[in-house]
């Protein structure tokens, strides 16, 4: 069982920045990819960004140029640097890790005030 621990959410004004962190517990198998989804009230969960084991990245169109996903020095750690935040970015952000199945973090609230 892989556990994911997230941190870094909070309240920020529009135009501000936040950095989310996600650490996965030790796994016997290699993680294929890790990343972040988000879910706003009344909306479906959507992919924000992911990074694969070889370092390839993918972003939602709405965050390209503003968000950056990266791997940490510690194994199985990823960061999401969020700049130029907009009220539309307000959501619960969920970290995930995909091995043979997908594991999820508990979610962290990001609120952007206008």
Tab-separated table of C-alpha atoms in Angstrom:
chain	number	residue	atom	x	y	z
A	1	UNK	CA	0.000	0.000	0.000
A	2	UNK	CA	1.407	3.368	-1.058
A	3	UNK	CA	0.511	6.425	0.984
A	4	UNK	CA	0.735	9.969	-0.293
A	5	UNK	CA	1.213	12.973	1.968
A	6	UNK	CA	0.452	16.418	0.573
A	7	UNK	CA	1.232	19.853	1.901
A	8	UNK	CA	1.353	23.462	0.790
A	9	UNK	CA	-2.219	24.504	0.131
A	10	UNK	CA	-3.742	27.665	1.522
A	11	UNK	CA	-5.287	31.036	0.802
A	12	UNK	CA	-3.607	33.459	-1.567
A	13	UNK	CA	-4.599	36.580	-3.466
A	14	UNK	CA	-4.932	36.548	-7.240
A	15	UNK	CA	-1.525	36.867	-8.852
A	16	UNK	CA	0.183	35.153	-5.956
A	17	UNK	CA	2.051	31.855	-5.738
A	18	UNK	CA	1.873	28.613	-3.839
A	19	UNK	CA	3.922	25.430	-3.908
A	20	UNK	CA	2.365	22.056	-3.291
A	21	UNK	CA	4.411	19.070	-2.177
A	22	UNK	CA	3.614	15.384	-2.352
A	23	UNK	CA	5.652	12.530	-0.911
A	24	UNK	CA	4.862	8.888	-1.601
A	25	UNK	CA	5.753	6.218	0.900
A	26	UNK	CA	8.263	3.594	-0.104
A	27	UNK	CA	7.055	1.323	-2.861
A	28	UNK	CA	8.416	-2.042	-3.916
A	29	UNK	CA	7.675	-1.111	-7.502
A	30	UNK	CA	8.629	1.864	-9.624
A	31	UNK	CA	6.105	4.655	-9.934
A	32	UNK	CA	5.108	5.217	-13.544
A	33	UNK	CA	3.964	8.777	-13.062
A	34	UNK	CA	2.897	11.212	-10.360
A	35	UNK	CA	0.977	14.406	-10.530
A	36	UNK	CA	-1.948	16.501	-9.448
A	37	UNK	CA	-5.637	16.606	-10.125
A	38	UNK	CA	-8.009	19.238	-8.821
A	39	UNK	CA	-11.703	19.418	-8.154
A	40	UNK	CA	-13.674	22.610	-7.771
A	41	UNK	CA	-17.150	22.660	-6.214
A	42	UNK	CA	-19.722	21.331	-8.637
A	43	UNK	CA	-17.102	20.320	-11.197
A	44	UNK	CA	-15.443	17.096	-12.212
A	45	UNK	CA	-11.952	16.247	-11.121
A	46	UNK	CA	-9.451	17.332	-13.772
A	47	UNK	CA	-5.799	16.670	-14.439
A	48	UNK	CA	-3.577	19.638	-13.643
A	49	UNK	CA	-0.078	18.281	-14.278
A	50	UNK	CA	1.884	15.064	-14.303
A	51	UNK	CA	5.483	13.960	-14.505
A	52	UNK	CA	6.597	10.541	-15.683
A	53	UNK	CA	9.420	8.364	-14.444
A	54	UNK	CA	11.642	9.636	-17.243
A	55	UNK	CA	10.851	13.271	-16.458
A	56	UNK	CA	8.330	14.025	-19.181
A	57	UNK	CA	5.626	16.460	-18.157
A	58	UNK	CA	2.093	17.240	-19.220
A	59	UNK	CA	-0.132	20.164	-18.217
A	60	UNK	CA	-3.726	21.192	-18.524
A	61	UNK	CA	-4.074	24.006	-21.049
A	62	UNK	CA	-5.482	26.277	-18.355
A	63	UNK	CA	-2.261	26.142	-16.306
A	64	UNK	CA	0.421	26.051	-18.995
A	65	UNK	CA	2.974	28.771	-18.469
A	66	UNK	CA	1.863	29.328	-14.868
A	67	UNK	CA	2.358	25.982	-13.121
A	68	UNK	CA	5.485	23.841	-13.058
A	69	UNK	CA	5.714	20.261	-11.858
A	70	UNK	CA	9.060	18.857	-10.795
A	71	UNK	CA	10.622	15.968	-8.937
A	72	UNK	CA	12.249	16.458	-5.586
A	73	UNK	CA	15.661	15.230	-4.554
A	74	UNK	CA	14.004	12.710	-2.280
A	75	UNK	CA	12.714	9.696	-4.144
A	76	UNK	CA	9.015	9.680	-4.974
A	77	UNK	CA	8.528	13.366	-4.159
A	78	UNK	CA	6.964	15.882	-6.524
A	79	UNK	CA	6.277	19.579	-6.335
A	80	UNK	CA	3.770	21.792	-8.078
A	81	UNK	CA	4.858	25.413	-8.272
A	82	UNK	CA	1.814	27.555	-8.979
A	83	UNK	CA	2.382	31.147	-10.081
A	84	UNK	CA	0.034	33.867	-11.287
A	85	UNK	CA	-2.822	32.182	-9.492
A	86	UNK	CA	-6.355	33.041	-10.549
A	87	UNK	CA	-9.659	32.664	-8.690
A	88	UNK	CA	-10.497	29.906	-11.195
A	89	UNK	CA	-7.656	27.858	-9.710
A	90	UNK	CA	-9.584	27.530	-6.462
A	91	UNK	CA	-10.101	23.816	-5.818
A	92	UNK	CA	-9.059	20.852	-3.751
A	93	UNK	CA	-5.812	19.560	-5.226
A	94	UNK	CA	-5.148	15.825	-5.074
A	95	UNK	CA	-1.776	14.232	-5.548
A	96	UNK	CA	-1.700	10.840	-7.222
A	97	UNK	CA	0.847	8.149	-7.982
A	98	UNK	CA	0.314	5.457	-10.600
A	99	UNK	CA	1.928	2.076	-10.258
A	100	UNK	CA	-0.264	-0.935	-11.040
A	101	UNK	CA	-3.159	1.148	-9.796
A	102	UNK	CA	-3.624	4.757	-8.897
A	103	UNK	CA	-3.076	5.939	-5.340
A	104	UNK	CA	-4.453	9.242	-4.074
A	105	UNK	CA	-3.549	11.752	-1.423
A	106	UNK	CA	-6.083	13.214	0.973
A	107	UNK	CA	-6.318	16.509	-0.910
A	108	UNK	CA	-5.262	20.019	-0.018
A	109	UNK	CA	-7.390	23.137	-0.396
A	110	UNK	CA	-6.166	25.981	-2.573
A	111	UNK	CA	-8.213	29.163	-2.421
A	112	UNK	CA	-7.429	32.178	-4.596
A	113	UNK	CA	-9.197	35.390	-3.685
A	114	UNK	CA	-9.908	38.111	-6.238
